[in-house]
Amino acid sequence: MPQEVLQLRLLGVLVRHFWSSATQYIISRLRSECPRIGPHSSCAAWPYSGRYVSPMLPPGRPARPLCPTASPASSELAGTASGTTPPRRHAVHATPLRRYVMRCCERACMSELSFRTPLQMDFSPCHSVLAGKTVLLGVTGSIAAYKAADIASSLQKLGVTTHAVLTAAAQEFITPLTLQTLTRNRVITQQFDIGVEMNVEHVALAKAADLLLIAPATANVIAKLAHGLCDDFLSTTALATRAQLVVCPAMNTNMLEHPATQQNLSILRGRGAVVVASQTGMLACGDVGDGKLAPVQLIVDRVAALLLGGTSLAGKTVVVSAGPTLEDFDPFRFLSNNSSGKMGRDIARACEMLGARVHLVAAESYPGFGGVWTKTRSAADMHAALMADFPVADFVFMAAAVSDFSPVRSDRKLKKTEEAAEMRRTRDILAEMGAAKTHQVLCGFAAETENLRAYGEDKLRRKNLDFIAVNQIGGAVGFQSSSNEIMLLDRLGGEHHSGVMDKLDIARWLVQIVTAAK
């Protein structure tokens, strides 16, 4: 055997021996430092109270702080609050080894919190206007059943309490465990389930639901709904509920276009059901045609609009600009900025949820957008599109990051040896709107690095705006982020602070304030 191989094997044995010894030592230190690692480590976590309660603690044993690195003083306070005397702790010396052990201890505790008791943690989003709403999600036996996971996850993020019901055929495509994990509620899979609470469950859920969403809906289930059949839990609940019914068909094109299916859909519409139409695309059978489940975002937005009432902006026209502009130097290079356009697109979504006619002016739209989208590239394109839509607008949200300068475009690629490109100022779209507005409510945006209030008030006054949303750039929120924090100033001197929230939540908050001004 070559000497190099022997050396490598010997090195491997030494490393394994050292690692085993080190691991045993660290575990022993963890057991002595952290009482949660040991025979009484099973716990129920309450992450927002900073404490945990263990159902396996012996009587009289005090609850300890959530953080394993809590000082002796804080442990004493915790023991006093619980009415017990905490055990004495030795002095903590911040040696490098102790710090490393305590970091390992903290990670182990958080791992326990994450994996042992996930269903007992509070994940409910703050500030959501849909908190407290309940949706019953019915999943049927279509290949598109896997998209129910995305629907459930999206509804949970909006604060909606979601209960899933799977038909027997649906379980061939998606497991109950998947939806139970995402909804954090038990999934109903059969009509008669031994071992659950003694209650007529289909009636209880039917009464609790604000909306019954069936996505995807097969031709078989649509026929059952249309003719009042109830031979499983989903169809029984659909007959027992008085909640709004939303049906999202997904099936082969020939099945969808069959007169029986079309008649059944017409019957459901006649009873007040909302049918989210399928789309044309590549189907599971390989054909290209109608029958593809509507985009998840469109389904979720339609559900949110129905839960919110969807009427506060009915008959109103809202113009929204979003994203960056791209100013071309030549056929290869352009000048742009870091705006993702998500804030503007979420404002458009929030307005759609409230029943408005939305005109979106941006380089990109979003899946399921049901309004008028004008695709633009440069500041000049955006100026032309916005000024054309402005006269019919009731509300305008100028969330786009429009370039202040544009290079004089060259028809050929510029070389390094050539002189710098000539720059010229672009037209100030927001100022022109402010000067021309009559009945419109105009909300501008300002991204600043400093003096947010001063710069925001100056821009509000100079451009004759009704509102200006100011956010600070350069931190963890804002550009290229899913969250944001906004200070909203109005022309009457009012000031509103959103706090850090998801951009869609901020969009709903912003739309609610701005549209209330008219």
XYZ file of C-alpha atoms in Angstrom:
518
model
C 0.000 0.000 0.000
C 1.512 3.389 -0.926
C 2.910 5.436 1.951
C 0.700 8.423 1.070
C -2.454 6.314 1.487
C -1.265 5.059 4.898
C -0.558 8.616 5.999
C -4.022 9.757 4.906
C -5.712 6.854 6.716
C -3.725 7.560 9.884
C -4.675 11.225 9.662
C -8.343 10.253 9.273
C -8.201 8.045 12.383
C -6.610 10.851 14.405
C -9.177 13.401 13.225
C -12.079 11.075 14.061
C -10.626 10.349 17.505
C -10.090 14.046 18.228
C -13.561 14.982 16.979
C -15.222 12.236 19.042
C -13.421 13.368 22.182
C -14.208 17.019 21.532
C -17.858 16.219 20.856
C -18.213 14.232 24.093
C -16.603 17.068 26.036
C -18.863 19.712 24.467
C -21.966 17.604 25.143
C -20.995 17.225 28.786
C -20.488 20.985 29.051
C -23.810 21.607 27.335
C -25.587 19.381 29.825
C -24.052 21.255 32.725
C -24.602 24.723 31.255
C -28.064 24.344 29.739
C -30.818 22.602 31.739
C -32.890 22.206 28.571
C -30.516 19.578 27.231
C -31.106 16.457 29.251
C -33.990 14.306 30.426
C -36.404 17.278 30.661
C -35.706 18.937 27.327
C -39.145 18.564 25.723
C -40.768 21.998 25.774
C -43.459 24.188 24.292
C -42.002 27.416 22.934
C -43.405 30.903 23.297
C -40.849 32.944 21.358
C -42.468 36.347 21.826
C -42.694 36.140 25.633
C -39.022 35.262 26.029
C -39.884 32.217 28.199
C -40.773 28.605 27.681
C -42.921 26.199 29.668
C -41.961 22.554 29.767
C -44.725 20.019 30.292
C -42.114 17.525 31.526
C -40.631 19.677 34.305
C -40.959 18.124 37.775
C -43.340 19.927 40.161
C -41.753 23.001 41.699
C -38.999 23.292 39.130
C -38.938 26.894 37.857
C -39.245 27.849 34.218
C -35.995 29.285 32.921
C -35.510 32.152 30.461
C -35.657 31.252 26.788
C -32.122 32.477 26.164
C -29.584 30.052 27.703
C -27.072 32.875 28.160
C -29.339 34.789 30.559
C -27.504 36.291 33.490
C -27.972 35.014 37.068
C -29.868 38.221 37.833
C -32.420 37.607 35.118
C -32.775 33.998 36.288
C -33.526 35.235 39.787
C -36.159 37.606 38.422
C -37.723 34.781 36.457
C -37.842 32.570 39.525
C -39.341 35.328 41.652
C -42.022 35.995 39.056
C -42.983 32.337 38.960
C -43.214 32.143 42.735
C -40.297 29.738 43.156
C -36.744 30.131 44.295
C -34.290 29.651 41.456
C -31.279 27.435 41.959
C -28.010 29.195 42.639
C -25.762 29.527 39.621
C -22.018 29.798 39.631
C -20.389 32.929 38.262
C -20.113 33.026 34.485
C -16.648 33.766 33.147
C -16.562 34.811 29.492
C -13.773 32.491 28.380
C -13.533 31.683 24.657
C -14.434 28.039 25.311
C -17.448 29.012 27.449
C -18.649 31.449 24.781
C -18.331 28.722 22.159
C -20.175 26.199 24.341
C -22.970 28.676 25.055
C -23.329 29.470 21.346
C -23.659 25.736 20.678
C -26.161 25.547 23.510
C -28.220 28.377 22.061
C -28.211 26.787 18.620
C -29.319 23.471 20.108
C -32.136 25.185 21.983
C -33.313 27.058 18.912
C -33.095 23.842 16.917
C -35.336 22.274 19.537
C -37.748 25.174 19.248
C -37.795 24.899 15.477
C -38.217 21.162 15.116
C -39.831 19.814 18.274
C -42.828 22.108 18.621
C -43.390 23.967 15.340
C -47.185 23.910 15.616
C -47.121 25.648 18.998
C -45.221 28.712 17.808
C -46.998 31.952 16.964
C -46.457 32.682 13.276
C -49.409 35.022 12.775
C -48.290 38.062 10.752
C -48.715 41.489 12.273
C -50.701 44.337 10.742
C -52.540 42.063 8.283
C -56.035 43.286 7.480
C -56.989 39.670 6.697
C -56.151 38.395 10.181
C -59.197 36.691 11.642
C -60.543 35.550 8.269
C -61.025 31.820 7.689
C -60.721 30.035 4.351
C -61.611 26.408 3.734
C -59.310 25.130 0.976
C -60.658 22.137 -0.928
C -58.146 20.174 -3.010
C -59.308 17.647 -5.591
C -57.662 14.993 -7.738
C -55.914 17.050 -10.407
C -52.237 17.102 -11.327
C -52.364 20.772 -10.317
C -53.044 19.718 -6.701
C -49.398 20.393 -5.846
C -50.080 24.112 -6.344
C -52.427 23.988 -3.359
C -49.299 24.126 -1.209
C -48.390 27.522 -2.686
C -51.966 28.737 -2.248
C -52.039 27.660 1.400
C -48.664 29.253 2.088
C -49.683 32.534 0.437
C -52.932 32.685 2.411
C -51.068 32.057 5.659
C -48.687 34.918 4.890
C -51.703 37.203 4.511
C -52.864 36.235 7.995
C -55.732 34.024 6.827
C -56.606 30.988 8.944
C -56.672 28.121 6.455
C -58.215 24.668 6.829
C -57.510 22.157 4.070
C -59.784 19.349 2.892
C -58.359 16.684 0.571
C -60.469 14.304 -1.461
C -59.302 10.708 -1.792
C -58.041 11.401 -5.319
C -56.178 14.529 -4.192
C -54.113 12.445 -1.774
C -52.596 10.666 -4.768
C -50.971 13.973 -5.788
C -50.231 15.773 -2.488
C -49.920 14.499 1.074
C -51.994 15.752 4.017
C -48.762 16.350 5.948
C -47.656 18.974 3.424
C -50.796 21.043 3.853
C -50.928 20.443 7.600
C -47.415 21.856 7.901
C -48.261 24.910 5.809
C -51.681 25.654 7.326
C -50.786 24.573 10.885
C -54.206 22.961 11.117
C -55.296 19.343 10.900
C -56.152 18.326 7.340
C -59.510 16.619 6.753
C -59.227 13.592 4.485
C -62.348 11.515 5.091
C -66.009 11.883 5.920
C -65.939 9.804 9.101
C -62.721 10.205 11.066
C -62.529 8.207 14.305
C -60.522 9.915 17.017
C -61.461 13.530 16.373
C -63.640 15.696 18.589
C -67.255 14.636 18.834
C -68.695 17.319 16.605
C -70.442 17.425 13.280
C -67.224 18.668 11.734
C -68.417 19.483 8.243
C -71.095 21.724 9.763
C -68.624 23.316 12.207
C -66.156 24.166 9.442
C -68.970 25.286 7.168
C -70.094 27.780 9.803
C -66.578 28.997 10.605
C -65.480 29.576 6.999
C -65.642 33.036 5.472
C -64.857 31.570 2.058
C -64.726 28.119 0.462
C -61.960 27.868 -2.137
C -61.725 24.759 -4.306
C -58.409 24.772 -6.137
C -57.903 22.834 -8.262
C -61.465 21.794 -9.095
C -61.929 18.749 -11.323
C -64.870 18.162 -13.654
C -66.174 15.513 -11.242
C -66.248 17.855 -8.232
C -67.720 20.713 -10.288
C -70.547 18.360 -11.322
C -71.151 17.391 -7.676
C -71.305 21.041 -6.617
C -73.675 21.952 -9.436
C -76.114 19.127 -8.669
C -75.921 19.096 -4.870
C -74.292 15.694 -4.431
C -72.482 15.123 -1.147
C -70.683 11.796 -0.916
C -67.442 13.007 0.700
C -66.357 15.615 3.230
C -65.675 18.382 0.684
C -68.990 18.123 -1.159
C -70.885 17.776 2.136
C -69.250 20.912 3.525
C -69.918 22.804 0.283
C -73.615 22.027 0.656
C -73.646 23.002 4.342
C -71.811 26.324 4.099
C -73.204 29.751 3.303
C -69.739 31.181 2.676
C -68.662 32.575 -0.683
C -67.697 29.759 -3.061
C -64.651 30.183 -5.327
C -63.977 27.479 -7.926
C -60.710 27.179 -9.875
C -61.096 24.622 -12.692
C -58.129 22.551 -13.843
C -58.543 19.695 -16.309
C -57.964 18.502 -19.861
C -59.176 20.870 -22.587
C -61.745 18.415 -23.963
C -63.205 17.870 -20.495
C -63.353 21.608 -19.824
C -65.023 22.390 -23.146
C -67.576 19.582 -22.849
C -71.136 21.005 -22.744
C -71.801 19.257 -19.413
C -68.848 20.961 -17.718
C -69.696 24.352 -19.200
C -73.308 23.991 -18.085
C -72.213 23.019 -14.577
C -69.973 26.101 -14.360
C -72.876 28.258 -15.537
C -75.076 26.780 -12.799
C -72.470 27.633 -10.168
C -72.080 31.187 -11.480
C -75.844 31.590 -11.401
C -75.822 30.718 -7.705
C -73.231 33.391 -6.964
C -70.055 31.319 -7.112
C -66.889 32.978 -8.414
C -65.120 30.964 -11.107
C -61.443 31.832 -11.554
C -61.025 30.895 -15.196
C -58.328 28.463 -16.234
C -55.601 29.526 -18.649
C -54.133 28.264 -21.881
C -50.802 26.468 -21.713
C -49.012 23.136 -21.767
C -51.151 20.530 -20.000
C -50.013 17.368 -18.210
C -51.126 15.222 -21.147
C -48.796 17.136 -23.458
C -51.525 19.056 -25.255
C -51.540 22.836 -25.470
C -54.924 24.321 -24.674
C -57.272 25.736 -22.050
C -57.485 23.955 -18.701
C -54.323 25.054 -16.899
C -54.962 26.187 -13.310
C -54.984 29.972 -12.941
C -51.772 31.486 -11.485
C -51.513 31.121 -7.726
C -51.112 34.868 -7.264
C -54.307 35.558 -9.205
C -56.236 33.051 -7.086
C -54.896 34.478 -3.830
C -55.605 38.063 -4.914
C -59.164 37.141 -5.892
C -59.684 35.480 -2.509
C -58.224 38.489 -0.683
C -60.460 40.858 -2.642
C -63.554 38.844 -1.711
C -62.546 38.673 1.955
C -61.940 42.423 2.060
C -65.274 43.132 0.444
C -63.612 44.364 -2.741
C -65.854 47.393 -3.116
C -64.235 50.396 -1.412
C -62.518 51.412 -4.681
C -65.193 50.087 -7.037
C -65.621 52.475 -9.960
C -62.329 54.263 -9.215
C -59.331 54.378 -11.548
C -55.877 54.074 -10.030
C -52.660 54.716 -11.956
C -49.503 53.123 -10.548
C -45.944 53.392 -11.824
C -43.393 50.831 -10.687
C -39.786 49.768 -11.057
C -36.746 51.378 -12.641
C -36.268 53.002 -16.010
C -33.499 51.934 -18.379
C -31.696 54.679 -20.279
C -29.631 53.356 -23.191
C -26.078 54.542 -23.862
C -25.833 52.375 -26.964
C -27.290 49.052 -28.188
C -25.354 47.232 -25.426
C -25.230 49.435 -22.299
C -27.832 51.284 -20.255
C -28.152 53.426 -17.134
C -30.553 52.193 -14.422
C -30.989 51.812 -10.639
C -31.652 49.186 -7.951
C -35.447 49.451 -7.826
C -37.128 46.026 -8.008
C -40.621 47.405 -8.702
C -42.160 45.206 -5.995
C -43.533 48.117 -3.974
C -45.378 49.540 -6.978
C -46.681 46.161 -8.098
C -47.941 45.434 -4.572
C -49.759 48.783 -4.557
C -51.423 47.744 -7.817
C -52.377 44.415 -6.224
C -53.806 46.138 -3.145
C -55.922 48.432 -5.323
C -57.165 45.490 -7.389
C -58.190 43.726 -4.182
C -60.408 46.711 -3.367
C -62.139 46.638 -6.741
C -60.330 49.484 -8.519
C -59.568 49.705 -12.229
C -55.776 49.701 -12.195
C -53.439 51.075 -14.870
C -49.917 49.781 -14.238
C -47.036 51.543 -15.990
C -43.841 49.529 -15.584
C -41.234 47.429 -17.318
C -42.766 44.284 -15.781
C -46.223 43.214 -14.651
C -46.998 40.365 -12.246
C -48.795 37.011 -12.672
C -52.550 37.357 -12.605
C -52.681 41.141 -13.029
C -56.175 41.963 -14.264
C -55.818 45.650 -15.097
C -54.260 47.617 -17.947
C -50.496 47.218 -18.213
C -48.384 49.590 -20.285
C -44.859 48.281 -20.726
C -42.181 50.979 -20.637
C -38.408 51.079 -20.743
C -37.099 54.638 -20.572
C -38.155 57.752 -18.673
C -39.531 59.145 -21.934
C -41.693 56.018 -22.401
C -42.991 56.320 -18.843
C -43.727 60.037 -19.260
C -45.817 59.399 -22.377
C -47.762 56.517 -20.808
C -48.458 58.256 -17.498
C -49.549 61.560 -19.002
C -51.966 59.649 -21.257
C -53.523 57.850 -18.256
C -53.444 60.820 -15.872
C -56.667 62.606 -16.945
C -58.868 59.572 -16.139
C -57.159 58.763 -12.836
C -58.732 59.238 -9.421
C -55.564 58.236 -7.552
C -51.950 58.172 -8.739
C -49.108 56.339 -6.986
C -45.744 57.289 -8.504
C -43.665 54.445 -7.059
C -41.315 54.160 -10.055
C -37.662 55.103 -9.652
C -37.400 57.306 -12.737
C -33.901 58.216 -13.845
C -33.032 61.913 -13.457
C -30.574 61.750 -16.352
C -30.499 60.054 -19.721
C -27.484 59.634 -22.011
C -27.598 60.690 -25.635
C -27.995 57.288 -27.264
C -25.465 56.083 -29.794
C -26.551 53.763 -32.609
C -23.278 51.867 -32.341
C -21.405 50.427 -29.379
C -19.239 53.041 -27.682
C -15.541 52.234 -27.274
C -13.393 52.780 -24.198
C -11.191 55.211 -26.086
C -14.076 57.519 -26.951
C -15.150 60.493 -24.877
C -17.717 60.127 -22.100
C -21.344 59.982 -23.196
C -23.288 63.226 -23.042
C -26.023 63.310 -20.369
C -29.242 65.291 -20.331
C -31.958 65.743 -17.701
C -35.182 63.799 -18.075
C -38.605 65.411 -17.713
C -39.957 65.652 -14.163
C -43.103 63.527 -14.479
C -44.228 64.033 -10.888
C -43.891 67.824 -11.062
C -45.880 67.933 -14.314
C -48.633 65.853 -12.730
C -48.667 68.102 -9.668
C -49.075 71.180 -11.857
C -51.812 69.586 -13.997
C -53.887 67.791 -11.360
C -57.511 68.768 -10.824
C -59.479 66.058 -9.021
C -56.649 63.531 -8.719
C -55.045 62.524 -5.416
C -51.315 62.340 -6.105
C -48.879 60.308 -3.997
C -45.177 60.545 -4.755
C -42.257 58.526 -3.427
C -38.812 59.580 -2.252
C -35.867 57.304 -1.493
C -33.317 59.136 0.647
C -30.149 58.361 2.565
C -30.501 61.179 5.130
C -32.793 63.971 6.352
C -35.903 62.036 5.353
C -38.420 64.457 6.800
C -36.784 67.619 5.447
C -36.302 66.278 1.928
C -39.770 64.718 1.930
C -41.501 67.950 2.985
C -39.537 69.917 0.388
C -40.510 67.532 -2.424
C -44.136 67.491 -1.253
C -44.324 71.290 -1.442
C -42.323 71.836 -4.652
C -44.252 69.282 -6.689
C -47.726 70.061 -5.320
C -48.349 66.543 -4.012
C -51.078 65.345 -1.690
C -48.896 62.656 -0.105
C -45.288 61.581 -0.233
C -43.962 58.231 0.963
C -40.357 58.518 2.126
C -38.126 55.559 2.809
C -34.468 55.297 3.699
C -32.208 53.391 1.346
C -29.020 51.585 2.195
C -30.344 49.387 5.023
C -31.909 45.947 5.228
C -35.254 47.160 3.853
C -36.252 48.988 0.697
C -34.682 48.218 -2.677
C -34.368 44.521 -3.587
C -36.060 43.536 -0.320
C -39.413 41.926 0.472
C -39.977 44.351 3.361
C -40.000 48.112 3.692
C -40.527 50.945 6.165
C -42.237 54.166 5.134
C -42.833 57.605 6.583
C -45.928 59.042 4.883
C -46.306 62.842 4.889
C -49.418 64.687 3.707
C -50.034 68.253 2.560
C -51.902 69.115 5.781
C -48.845 68.361 7.904
C -49.872 64.863 8.921
C -47.280 62.175 9.461
C -47.780 58.402 9.448
C -45.237 55.647 10.149
C -45.703 52.129 8.856
C -43.025 50.342 10.812
C -41.152 47.494 9.135
C -43.625 45.287 7.276
C -43.897 43.132 4.201
C -44.318 45.314 1.121
C -47.804 44.017 0.394
C -48.901 44.884 3.934
C -47.373 48.348 3.517
C -49.149 48.698 0.171
C -52.522 47.958 1.776
C -51.735 50.345 4.639
C -50.686 53.075 2.205
C -53.691 52.630 -0.101
C -56.061 52.766 2.859
C -54.690 56.143 4.022
C -54.360 57.770 0.588
C -57.754 56.687 -0.735
C -59.473 57.869 2.457
C -58.446 61.435 1.560
C -61.060 61.632 -1.218
